[in-house]
Coordinates of C-alpha atoms and ligand atoms in Angstrom, one line a residue:
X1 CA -35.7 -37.1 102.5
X2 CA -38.1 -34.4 103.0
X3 CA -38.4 -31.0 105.1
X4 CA -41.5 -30.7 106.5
X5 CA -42.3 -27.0 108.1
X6 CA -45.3 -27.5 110.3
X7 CA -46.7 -31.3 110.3
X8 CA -49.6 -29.1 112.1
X9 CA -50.8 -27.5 108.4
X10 CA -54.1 -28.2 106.7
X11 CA -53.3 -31.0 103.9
X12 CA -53.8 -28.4 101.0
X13 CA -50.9 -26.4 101.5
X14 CA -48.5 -29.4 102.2
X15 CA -46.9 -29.5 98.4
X16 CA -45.3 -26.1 98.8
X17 CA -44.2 -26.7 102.3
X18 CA -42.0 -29.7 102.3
X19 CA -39.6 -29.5 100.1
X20 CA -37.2 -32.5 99.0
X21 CA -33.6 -32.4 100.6
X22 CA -31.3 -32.3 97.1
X23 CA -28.2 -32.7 99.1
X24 CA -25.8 -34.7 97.3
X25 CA -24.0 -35.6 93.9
X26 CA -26.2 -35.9 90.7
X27 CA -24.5 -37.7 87.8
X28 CA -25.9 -36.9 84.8
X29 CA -26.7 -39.9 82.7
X30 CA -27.0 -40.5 79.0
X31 CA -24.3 -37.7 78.0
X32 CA -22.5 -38.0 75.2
X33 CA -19.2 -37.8 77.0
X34 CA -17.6 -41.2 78.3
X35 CA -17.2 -41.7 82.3
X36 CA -14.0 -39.8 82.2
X37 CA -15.8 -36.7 81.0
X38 CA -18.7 -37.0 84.1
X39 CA -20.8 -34.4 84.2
X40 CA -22.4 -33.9 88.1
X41 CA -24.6 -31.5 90.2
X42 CA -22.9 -31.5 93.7
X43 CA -25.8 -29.0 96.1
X44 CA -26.0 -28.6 99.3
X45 CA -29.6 -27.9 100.7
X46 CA -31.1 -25.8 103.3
X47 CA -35.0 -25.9 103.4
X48 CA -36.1 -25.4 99.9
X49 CA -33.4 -23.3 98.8
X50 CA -30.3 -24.4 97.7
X51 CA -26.4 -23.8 96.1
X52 CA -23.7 -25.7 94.7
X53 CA -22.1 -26.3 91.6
X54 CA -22.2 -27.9 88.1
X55 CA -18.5 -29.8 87.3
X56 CA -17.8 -31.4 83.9
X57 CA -14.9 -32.5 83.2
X58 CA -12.6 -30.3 84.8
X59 CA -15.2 -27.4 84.5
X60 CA -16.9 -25.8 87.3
X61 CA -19.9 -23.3 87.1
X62 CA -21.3 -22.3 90.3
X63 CA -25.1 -22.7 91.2
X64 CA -27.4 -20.1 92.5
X65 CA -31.0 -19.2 93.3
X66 CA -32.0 -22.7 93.7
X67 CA -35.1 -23.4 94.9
X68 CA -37.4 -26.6 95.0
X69 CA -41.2 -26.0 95.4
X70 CA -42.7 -29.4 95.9
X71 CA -41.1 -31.7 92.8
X72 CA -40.0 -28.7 90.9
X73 CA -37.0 -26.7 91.3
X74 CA -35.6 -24.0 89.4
X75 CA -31.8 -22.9 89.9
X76 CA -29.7 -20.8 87.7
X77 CA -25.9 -21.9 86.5
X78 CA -23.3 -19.1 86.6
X79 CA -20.8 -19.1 83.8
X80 CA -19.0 -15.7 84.1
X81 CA -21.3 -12.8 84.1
X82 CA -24.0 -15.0 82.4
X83 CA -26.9 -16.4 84.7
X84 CA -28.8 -19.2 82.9
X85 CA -32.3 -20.6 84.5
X86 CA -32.8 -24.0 84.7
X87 CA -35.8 -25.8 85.8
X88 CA -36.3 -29.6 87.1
X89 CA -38.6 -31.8 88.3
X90 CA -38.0 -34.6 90.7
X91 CA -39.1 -38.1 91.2
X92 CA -37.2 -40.1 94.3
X93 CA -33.5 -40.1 93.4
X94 CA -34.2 -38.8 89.5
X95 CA -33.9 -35.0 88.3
X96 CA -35.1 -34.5 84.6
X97 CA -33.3 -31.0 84.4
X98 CA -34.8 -28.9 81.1
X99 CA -31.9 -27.4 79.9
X100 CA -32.9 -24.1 78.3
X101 CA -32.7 -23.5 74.6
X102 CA -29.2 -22.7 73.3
X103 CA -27.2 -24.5 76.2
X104 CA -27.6 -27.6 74.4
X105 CA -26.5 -28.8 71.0
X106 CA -29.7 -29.6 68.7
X107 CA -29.5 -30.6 65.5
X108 CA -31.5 -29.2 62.3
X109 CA -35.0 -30.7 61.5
X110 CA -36.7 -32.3 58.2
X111 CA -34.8 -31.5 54.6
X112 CA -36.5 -28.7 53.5
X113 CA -39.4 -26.6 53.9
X114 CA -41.1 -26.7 50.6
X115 CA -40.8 -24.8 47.4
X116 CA -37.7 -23.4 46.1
X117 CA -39.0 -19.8 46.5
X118 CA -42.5 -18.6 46.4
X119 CA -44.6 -15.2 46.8
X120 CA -46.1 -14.0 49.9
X121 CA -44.7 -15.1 53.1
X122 CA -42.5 -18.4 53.0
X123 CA -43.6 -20.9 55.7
X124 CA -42.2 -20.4 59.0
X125 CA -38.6 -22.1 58.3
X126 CA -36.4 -19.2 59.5
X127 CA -36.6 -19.7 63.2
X128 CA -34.0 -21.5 64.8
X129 CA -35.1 -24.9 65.4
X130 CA -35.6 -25.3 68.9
X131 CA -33.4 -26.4 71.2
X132 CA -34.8 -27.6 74.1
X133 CA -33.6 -30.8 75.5
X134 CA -33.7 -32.8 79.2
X135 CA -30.9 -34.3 81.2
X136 CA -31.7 -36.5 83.6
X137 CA -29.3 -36.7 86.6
X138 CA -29.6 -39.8 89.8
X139 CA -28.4 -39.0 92.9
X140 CA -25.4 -41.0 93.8
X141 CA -24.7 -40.2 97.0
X142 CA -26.4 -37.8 99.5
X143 CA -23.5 -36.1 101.5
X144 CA -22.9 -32.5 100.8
X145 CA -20.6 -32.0 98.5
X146 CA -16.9 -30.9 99.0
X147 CA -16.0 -27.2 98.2
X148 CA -16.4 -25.5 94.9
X149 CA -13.1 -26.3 93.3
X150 CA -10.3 -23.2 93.5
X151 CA -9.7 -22.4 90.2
X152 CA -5.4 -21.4 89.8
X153 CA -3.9 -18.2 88.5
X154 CA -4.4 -17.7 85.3
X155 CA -1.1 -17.7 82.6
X156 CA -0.2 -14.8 80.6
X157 CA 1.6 -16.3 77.2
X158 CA 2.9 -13.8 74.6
X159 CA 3.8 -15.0 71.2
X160 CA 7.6 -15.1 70.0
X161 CA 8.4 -12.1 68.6
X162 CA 9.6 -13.1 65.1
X163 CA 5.8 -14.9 64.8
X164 CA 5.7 -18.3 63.5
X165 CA 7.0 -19.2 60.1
X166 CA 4.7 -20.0 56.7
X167 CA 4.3 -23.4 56.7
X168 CA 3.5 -23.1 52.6
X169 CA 0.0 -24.7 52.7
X170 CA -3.8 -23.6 52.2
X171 CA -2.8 -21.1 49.2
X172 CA -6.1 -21.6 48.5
X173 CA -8.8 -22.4 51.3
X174 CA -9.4 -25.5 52.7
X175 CA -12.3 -27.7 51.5
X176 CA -13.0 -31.1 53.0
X177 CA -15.4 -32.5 55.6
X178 CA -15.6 -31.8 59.0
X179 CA -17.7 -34.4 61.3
X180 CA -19.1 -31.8 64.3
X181 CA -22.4 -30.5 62.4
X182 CA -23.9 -34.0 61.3
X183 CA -22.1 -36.3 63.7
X184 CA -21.1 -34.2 66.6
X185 CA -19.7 -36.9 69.9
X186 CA -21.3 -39.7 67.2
X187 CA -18.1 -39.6 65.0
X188 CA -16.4 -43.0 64.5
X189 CA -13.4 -44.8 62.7
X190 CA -16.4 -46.1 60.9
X191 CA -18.2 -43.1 60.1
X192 CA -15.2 -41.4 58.9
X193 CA -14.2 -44.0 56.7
X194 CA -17.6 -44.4 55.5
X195 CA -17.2 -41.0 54.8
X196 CA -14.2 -40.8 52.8
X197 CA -15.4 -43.7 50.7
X198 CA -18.5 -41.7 49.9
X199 CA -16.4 -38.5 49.2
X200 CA -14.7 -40.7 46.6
X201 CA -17.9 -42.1 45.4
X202 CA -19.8 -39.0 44.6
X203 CA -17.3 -37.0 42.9
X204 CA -16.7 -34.7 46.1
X205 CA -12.9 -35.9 46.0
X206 CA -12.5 -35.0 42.8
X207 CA -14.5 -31.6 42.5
X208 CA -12.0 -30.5 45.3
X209 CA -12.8 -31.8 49.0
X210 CA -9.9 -33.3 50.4
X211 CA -9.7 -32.9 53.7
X212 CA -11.6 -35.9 56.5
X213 CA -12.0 -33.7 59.9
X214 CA -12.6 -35.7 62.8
X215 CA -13.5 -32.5 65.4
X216 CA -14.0 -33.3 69.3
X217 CA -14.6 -36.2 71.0
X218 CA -11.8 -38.7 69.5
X219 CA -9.6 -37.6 72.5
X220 CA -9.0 -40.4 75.0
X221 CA -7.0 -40.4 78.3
X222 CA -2.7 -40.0 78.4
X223 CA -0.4 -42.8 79.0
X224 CA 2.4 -43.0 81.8
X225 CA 4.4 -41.0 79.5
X226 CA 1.8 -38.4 78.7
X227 CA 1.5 -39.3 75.2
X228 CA -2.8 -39.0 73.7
X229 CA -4.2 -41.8 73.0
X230 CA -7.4 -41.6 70.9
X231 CA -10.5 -43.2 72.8
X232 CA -12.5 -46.3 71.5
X233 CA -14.6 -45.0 69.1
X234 CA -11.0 -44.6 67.3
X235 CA -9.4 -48.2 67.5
X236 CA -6.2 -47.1 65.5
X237 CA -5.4 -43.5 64.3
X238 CA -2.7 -44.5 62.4
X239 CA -4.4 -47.2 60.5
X240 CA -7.1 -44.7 59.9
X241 CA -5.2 -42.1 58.3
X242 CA -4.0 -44.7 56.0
X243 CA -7.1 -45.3 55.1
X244 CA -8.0 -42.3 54.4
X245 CA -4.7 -41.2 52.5
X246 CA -5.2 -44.7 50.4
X247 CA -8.3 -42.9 49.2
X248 CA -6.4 -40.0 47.6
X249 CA -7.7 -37.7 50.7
X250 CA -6.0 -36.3 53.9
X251 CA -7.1 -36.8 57.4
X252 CA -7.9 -33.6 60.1
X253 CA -7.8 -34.2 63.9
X254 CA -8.8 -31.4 67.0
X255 CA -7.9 -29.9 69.9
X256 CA -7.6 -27.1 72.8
X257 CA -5.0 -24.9 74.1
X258 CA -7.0 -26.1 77.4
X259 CA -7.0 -28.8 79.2
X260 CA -10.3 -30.0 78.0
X261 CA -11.9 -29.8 74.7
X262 CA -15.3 -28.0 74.4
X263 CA -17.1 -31.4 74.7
X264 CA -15.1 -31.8 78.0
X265 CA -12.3 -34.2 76.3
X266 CA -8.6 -34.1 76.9
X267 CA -7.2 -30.9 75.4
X268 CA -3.3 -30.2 74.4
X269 CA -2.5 -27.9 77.5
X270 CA 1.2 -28.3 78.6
X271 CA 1.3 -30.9 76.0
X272 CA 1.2 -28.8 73.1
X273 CA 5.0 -30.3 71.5
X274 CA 4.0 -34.2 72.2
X275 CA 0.4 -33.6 70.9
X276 CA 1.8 -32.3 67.2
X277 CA 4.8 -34.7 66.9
X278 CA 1.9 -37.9 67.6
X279 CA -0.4 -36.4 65.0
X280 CA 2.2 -36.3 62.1
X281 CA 3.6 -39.8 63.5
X282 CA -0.3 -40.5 63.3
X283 CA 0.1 -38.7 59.2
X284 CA -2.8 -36.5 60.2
X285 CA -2.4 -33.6 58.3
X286 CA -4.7 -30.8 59.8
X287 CA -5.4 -29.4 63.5
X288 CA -8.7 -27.9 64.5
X289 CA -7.7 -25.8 68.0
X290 CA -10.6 -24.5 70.0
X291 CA -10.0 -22.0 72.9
X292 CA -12.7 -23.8 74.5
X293 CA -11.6 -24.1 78.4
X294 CA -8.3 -22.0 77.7
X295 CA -10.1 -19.6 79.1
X296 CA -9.5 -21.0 83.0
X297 CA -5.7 -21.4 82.4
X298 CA -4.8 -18.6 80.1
X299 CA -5.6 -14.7 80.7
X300 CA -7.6 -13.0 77.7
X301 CA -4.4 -11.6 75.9
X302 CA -2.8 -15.2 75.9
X303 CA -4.7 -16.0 72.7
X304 CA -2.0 -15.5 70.3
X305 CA 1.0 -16.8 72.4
X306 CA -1.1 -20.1 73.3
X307 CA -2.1 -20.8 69.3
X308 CA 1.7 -19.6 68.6
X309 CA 2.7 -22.1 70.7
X310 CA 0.8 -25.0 69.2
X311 CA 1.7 -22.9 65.7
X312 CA 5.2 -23.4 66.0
X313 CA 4.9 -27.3 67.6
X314 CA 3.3 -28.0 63.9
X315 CA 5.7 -26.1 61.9
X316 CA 8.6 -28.0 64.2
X317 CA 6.8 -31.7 64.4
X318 CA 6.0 -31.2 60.5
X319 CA 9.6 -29.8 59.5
X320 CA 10.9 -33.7 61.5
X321 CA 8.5 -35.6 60.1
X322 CA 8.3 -34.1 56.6
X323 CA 4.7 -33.8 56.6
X324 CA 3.1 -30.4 57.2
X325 CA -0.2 -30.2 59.0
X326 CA -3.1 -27.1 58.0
X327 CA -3.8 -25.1 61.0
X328 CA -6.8 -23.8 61.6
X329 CA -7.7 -21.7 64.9
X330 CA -10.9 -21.8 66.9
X331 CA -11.7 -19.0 69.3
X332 CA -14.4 -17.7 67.5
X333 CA -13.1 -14.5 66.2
X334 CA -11.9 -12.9 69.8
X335 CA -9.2 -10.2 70.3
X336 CA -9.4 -9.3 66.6
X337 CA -7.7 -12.7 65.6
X338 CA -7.1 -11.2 61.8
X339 CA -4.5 -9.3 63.1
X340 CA -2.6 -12.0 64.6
X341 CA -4.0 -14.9 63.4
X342 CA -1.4 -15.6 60.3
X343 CA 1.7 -14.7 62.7
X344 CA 0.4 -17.5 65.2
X345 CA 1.4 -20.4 62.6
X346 CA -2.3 -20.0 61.4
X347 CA -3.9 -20.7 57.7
X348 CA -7.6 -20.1 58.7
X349 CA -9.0 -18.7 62.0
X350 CA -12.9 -18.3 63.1
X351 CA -14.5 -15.8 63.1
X352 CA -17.9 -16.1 65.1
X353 CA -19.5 -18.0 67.0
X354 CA -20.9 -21.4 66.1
X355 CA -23.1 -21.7 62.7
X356 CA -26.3 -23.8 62.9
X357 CA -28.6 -24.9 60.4
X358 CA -30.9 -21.8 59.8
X359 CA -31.1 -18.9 57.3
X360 CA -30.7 -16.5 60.9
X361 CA -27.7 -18.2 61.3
X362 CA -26.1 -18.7 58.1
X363 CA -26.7 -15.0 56.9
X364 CA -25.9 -13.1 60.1
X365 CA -22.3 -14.7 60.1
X366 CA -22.0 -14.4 55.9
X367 CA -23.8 -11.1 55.2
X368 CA -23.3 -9.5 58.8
X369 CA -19.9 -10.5 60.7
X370 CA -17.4 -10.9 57.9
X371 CA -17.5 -7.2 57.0
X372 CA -14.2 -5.4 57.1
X373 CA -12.3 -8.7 57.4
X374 CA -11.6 -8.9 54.0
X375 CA -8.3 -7.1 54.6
X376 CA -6.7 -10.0 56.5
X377 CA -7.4 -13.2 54.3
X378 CA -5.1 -14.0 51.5
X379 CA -3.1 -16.9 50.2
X380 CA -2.0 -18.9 53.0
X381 CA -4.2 -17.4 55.7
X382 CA -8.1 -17.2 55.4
X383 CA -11.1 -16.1 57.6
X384 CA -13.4 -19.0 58.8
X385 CA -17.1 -18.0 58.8
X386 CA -17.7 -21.6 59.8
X387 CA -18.1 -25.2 58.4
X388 CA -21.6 -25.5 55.8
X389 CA -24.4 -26.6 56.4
X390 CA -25.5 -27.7 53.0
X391 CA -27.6 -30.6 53.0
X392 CA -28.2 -30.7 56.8
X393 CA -32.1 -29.8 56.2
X394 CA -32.9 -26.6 58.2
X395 CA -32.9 -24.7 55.3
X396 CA -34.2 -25.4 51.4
X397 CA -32.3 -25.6 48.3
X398 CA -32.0 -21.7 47.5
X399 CA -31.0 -20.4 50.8
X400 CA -28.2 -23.5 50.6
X401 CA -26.6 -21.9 47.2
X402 CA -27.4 -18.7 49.0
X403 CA -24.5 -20.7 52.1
X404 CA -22.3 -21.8 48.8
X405 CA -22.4 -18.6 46.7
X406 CA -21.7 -16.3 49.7
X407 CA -18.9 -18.6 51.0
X408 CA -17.1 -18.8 48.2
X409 CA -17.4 -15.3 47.5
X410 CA -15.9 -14.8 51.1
X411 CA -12.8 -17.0 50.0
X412 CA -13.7 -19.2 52.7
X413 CA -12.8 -22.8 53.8
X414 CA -15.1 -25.1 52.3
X415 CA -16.0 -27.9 54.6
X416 CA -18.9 -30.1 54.0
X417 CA -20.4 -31.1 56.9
X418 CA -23.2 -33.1 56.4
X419 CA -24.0 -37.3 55.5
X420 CA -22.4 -37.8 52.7
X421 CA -23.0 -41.3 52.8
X422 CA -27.2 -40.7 51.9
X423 CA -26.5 -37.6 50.4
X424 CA -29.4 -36.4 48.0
X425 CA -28.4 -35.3 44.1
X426 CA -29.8 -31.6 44.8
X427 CA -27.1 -31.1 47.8
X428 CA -24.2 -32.8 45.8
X429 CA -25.3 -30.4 42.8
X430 CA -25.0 -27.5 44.7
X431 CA -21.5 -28.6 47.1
X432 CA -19.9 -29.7 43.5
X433 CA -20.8 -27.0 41.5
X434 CA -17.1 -26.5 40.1
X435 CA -17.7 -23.0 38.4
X436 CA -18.7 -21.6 42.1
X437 CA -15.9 -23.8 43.3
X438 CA -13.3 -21.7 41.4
X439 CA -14.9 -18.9 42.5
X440 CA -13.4 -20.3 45.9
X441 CA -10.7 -21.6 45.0
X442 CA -9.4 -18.4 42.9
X443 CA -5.7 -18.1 43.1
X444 CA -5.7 -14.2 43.7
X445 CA -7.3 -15.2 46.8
X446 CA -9.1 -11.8 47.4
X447 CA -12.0 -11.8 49.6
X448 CA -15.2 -10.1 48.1
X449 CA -16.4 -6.9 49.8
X450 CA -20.7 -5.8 49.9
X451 CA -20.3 -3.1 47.2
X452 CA -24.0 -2.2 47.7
X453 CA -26.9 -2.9 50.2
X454 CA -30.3 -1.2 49.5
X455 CA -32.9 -3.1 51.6
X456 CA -32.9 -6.9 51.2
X457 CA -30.8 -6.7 48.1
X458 CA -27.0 -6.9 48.6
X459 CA -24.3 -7.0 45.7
X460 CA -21.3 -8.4 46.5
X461 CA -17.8 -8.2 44.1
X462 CA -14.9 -10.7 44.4
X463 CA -11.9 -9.9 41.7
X464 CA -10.4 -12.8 40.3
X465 CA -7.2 -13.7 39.2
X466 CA -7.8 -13.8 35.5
X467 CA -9.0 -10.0 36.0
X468 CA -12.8 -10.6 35.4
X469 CA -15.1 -10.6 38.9
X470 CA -17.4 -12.4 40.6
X471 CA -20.7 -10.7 41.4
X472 CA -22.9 -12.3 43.9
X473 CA -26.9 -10.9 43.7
X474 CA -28.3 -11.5 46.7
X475 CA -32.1 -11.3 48.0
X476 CA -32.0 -10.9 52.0
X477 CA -35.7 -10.6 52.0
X478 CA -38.9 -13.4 51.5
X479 CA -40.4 -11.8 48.6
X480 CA -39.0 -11.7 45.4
X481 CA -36.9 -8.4 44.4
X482 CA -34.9 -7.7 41.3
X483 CA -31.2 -6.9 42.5
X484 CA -29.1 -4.5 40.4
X485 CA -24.7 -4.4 40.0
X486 CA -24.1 -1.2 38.7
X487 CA -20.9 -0.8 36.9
X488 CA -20.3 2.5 38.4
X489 CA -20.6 0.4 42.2
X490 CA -17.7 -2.1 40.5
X491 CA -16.2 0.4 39.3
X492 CA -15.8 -1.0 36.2
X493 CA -16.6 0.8 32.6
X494 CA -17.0 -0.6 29.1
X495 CA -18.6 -4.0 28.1
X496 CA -18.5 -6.9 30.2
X497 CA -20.1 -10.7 29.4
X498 CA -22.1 -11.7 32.3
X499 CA -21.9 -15.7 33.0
X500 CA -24.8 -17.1 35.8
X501 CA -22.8 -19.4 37.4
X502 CA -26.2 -21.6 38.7
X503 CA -27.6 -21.6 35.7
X504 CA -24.3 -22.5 33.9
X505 CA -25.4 -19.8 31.1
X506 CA -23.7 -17.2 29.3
X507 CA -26.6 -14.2 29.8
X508 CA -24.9 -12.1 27.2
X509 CA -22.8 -8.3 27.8
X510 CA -23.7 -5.3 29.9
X511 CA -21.7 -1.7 29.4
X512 CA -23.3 -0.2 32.4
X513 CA -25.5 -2.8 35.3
X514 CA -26.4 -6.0 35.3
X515 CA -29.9 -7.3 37.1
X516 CA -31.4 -10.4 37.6
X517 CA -34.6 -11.3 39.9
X518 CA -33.6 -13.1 42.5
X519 CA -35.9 -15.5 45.0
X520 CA -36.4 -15.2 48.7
X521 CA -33.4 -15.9 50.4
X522 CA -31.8 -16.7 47.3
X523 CA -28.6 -15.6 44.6
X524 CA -27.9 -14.8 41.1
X525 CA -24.2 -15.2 41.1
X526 CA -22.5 -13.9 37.8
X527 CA -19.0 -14.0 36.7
X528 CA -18.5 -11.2 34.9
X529 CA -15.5 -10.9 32.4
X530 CA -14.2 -7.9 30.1
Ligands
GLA1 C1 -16.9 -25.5 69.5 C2 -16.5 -25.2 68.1 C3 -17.3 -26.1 67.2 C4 -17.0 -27.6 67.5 C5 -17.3 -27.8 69.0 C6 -16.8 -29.2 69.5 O1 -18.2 -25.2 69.8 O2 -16.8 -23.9 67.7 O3 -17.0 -25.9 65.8 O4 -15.7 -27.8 67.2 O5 -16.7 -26.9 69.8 O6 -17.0 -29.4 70.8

């Protein structure tokens, strides 16, 4: 179907003049999400301009500025006071859409980028790697498409006054797996037990990594009586977590406050009671809850009434079933979640946005965005600067202990999450290291603090139980700097043994700064003790 202006122009100008009618509904193909999780452009034409909307799931973001010039049209999604431009080109009853970078979810490139550290300036490896992908949608039908869906009034959910109660776990922070960096809507009962046999076999088990997280797209459809089922990639939950419990290790699971997951799955809305008490039936023993689409059912304030809600369905389903389940809150850091976050039933809560597999991304969220939270982690309750990416390969060997070091400086969850089935010896080295584990895993449970900050070198100071510190040199820039803890920046005086913690070496005692030369990108981290 084509628009014609005037049949009456010269030849040369007819490519910008008729312009392709795009009424109809375009089903994207080849997404990760199954059929019940369609996502669809529904537009309705005029001339070479055109509106609509893009649905998934149960999600609706309204189209504008379209416009088709010959076979390519441009159009612009509208997600809240956010505008993003997409372009397409069109062949017959195919749009290849090129979705811009950022809007889809890329993975990292090639291990590595070469040397450990060098002089000069480091290959190009700190960009982002791009993101760029294409959808292609077909045209399924060509009548216009029915009204933009009415979205209804929003809820307003305040938490019980009283809060919810301690449910005694994650004393120390988590550490496990988590399948969304690596696997993403490729998780499997096979992956996942793949994965716990491979914890087993290379000593991540036993150097502390307990926890299996299977994050979104298990989620299948609700039976007559509303119960979640898990979706074919996931045969038997149950059988699974025996599995994986048979292995010594404990098995996570996911879900939303809304009624879809971010990936557009099933989400726990209204369902919040049924959806814990058939996890612990399941024996899964940690929830992953992501505000996700929340936000079209639940008013801004509702964040900690809706994650007290599902806060206090896990303490109840795991008082009746005698098994407790970790829960860790997703809503990437919003509404100053550290001050509400422990009283909504929560162990861990996010705290940014989504990490990916660069040093842009790893040290904005570890050196930038945890500053000042320090006051709200503790035994029991921790801040989550997001799952590692150790071993994913968009960043080398030094800026990965650089990820390690920093975490568990920042007392934060520990959650592997890449291949551990081909994972290489430098990557287990530096995810086993059990001296920076205990760092971690400290029972004080006292988040470190940047003590000092003078260009690209950053100290940063973690007291430990046993009263000696943890002191984290760290070299922001790509040249190689020597980095100086001064005792009077500890506040600390007197003689103290300085232990590098890489190295596994005692380096001797200090009685007034310590200094090491540290790599691009890279760490000294010291323990010291009196
Ligand atoms: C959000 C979360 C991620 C991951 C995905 C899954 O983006 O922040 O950690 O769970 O959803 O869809």
């Amino acid at each position: 179907m084509r628009f014609c202006l005037a049949a009456t122009v010269a030849l040369i100008a007819v490519h910008s003049l008729c312009a392709a009618d795009l009424t109809g509904k375009w089903v994207v193909t080849a997404a990760v999400a199954p059929a019940n999780n369609e996502t669809a452009y529904y537009i309705a034409a005029t001339g070479n301009t055109f509106t609509g909307y893009l649905k998934q799931g149960q999600n609706s973001s309204a189209i504008a500025d379209g416009k088709v010039d010959g076979d390519y049209v441009t159009f612009a999604i509208v997600r809240g006071d956010v505008k993003t431009i997409y372009t397409g080109k069109l062949a017959g009853d195919t749009l290849t859409i090129t979705l811009p970078a950022g809007s889809g979810r890329g993975f990292g490139g090639g291990r590595g980028r070469g040397p450990a550290f060098g002089f000069g300036t480091p290959p190009a490896a700190n960009v982002a790697p791009a993101q760029l992908t294409e959808q292609i949608a077909r045209r399924v039908s060509a009548e216009a498409p029915p009204p933009l869906p009415i979205p209804p009034a929003k809820e307003t959910l305040m938490p019980p006054a009283a809060g919810v109660k301690y449910d005694g776990l994650a004393k120390t922070p988590p550490m496990g797996w988590n399948s969304w960096n690596k696997f993403q809507a490729r998780v499997s009962d096979q992956v996942v037990r793949d994965v716990a046999d491979a914890m087993v076999k290379t000593g991540m088990r036993d150097a502390g990594y307990l926890y299996v997280n299977i994050d979104d797209t298990w989620e299948g459809t609700r039976d007559a009586q509303g119960n979640i089922r898990s979706n074919e990639k996931f045969p038997d939950m149950k059988a699974l977590a025996d599995y994986v419990h048979s292995k010594g290790l404990k098995l996570g699971i996911y879900s939303s406050p809304g009624p879809k997951t971010c990936a557009g799955y099933e989400g726990s809305y209204q369902h919040e009671a049924q959806d814990a008490r058939t996890w612990a039936a399941w024996g899964i023993d940690y929830l992953k809850y992501d505000w996700c689409s929340a936000t079209q059912v639940y008013t801004p304030d509702s964040q900690p009434g809706a994650y007290a809600k599902m806060g206090q369905a896990l303490f109840d389903a795991g008082l009746a079933s005698g098994h407790a389940m970790v829960y860790s809150l997703c809503q990437y850091g919003q509404v100053d979640v550290g001050t509400w976050g422990a009283n909504a039933g929560g162990n861990l809560w996010r705290t940014t946005g989504d990490i990916s597999d660069n040093w842009a991304s790893m040290s904005n969220i570890g050196f930038n965005l945890q500053l000042g939270r320090e006051k709200f982690a503790g035994p029991g309750h921790w801040n989550d600067p997001d799952m590692l990416e150790i071993g994913n390969g968009g960043m080398n060997d030094t800026e990965y202990r650089t990820h390690m070091s920093l975490w568990s400086l920042l007392a934060a969850p520990l959650l592997a999450g890449n291949d551990l089935r081909s994972v290489a010896p430098d990557i287990l080295e530096i995810l086993t290291n059990k001296e920076v584990i205990a760092i971690d895993q400290d029972a004080l449970g006292r988040q470190a603090v940047q003590i000092s900050k003078d260009g690209d070198a950053q100290v940063w100071d973690r007291p430990l139980a046993d009263g000696s510190m943890a002191v984290g040199l760290f070299n922001l820039g790509s040249t190689p700097i020597p980095v100086t803890a001064a005792w009077s920046a500890l506040k600390i005086t007197g003689s103290w043994n300085a232990r590098d913690l890489w190295a596994h070496a005692d380096r001797g005692a200090g009685t007034d700064a310590v200094w090491a030369n540290v790599p691009p990108h890279g760490v000294v981290l010291l323990k010291l003790t009196k």
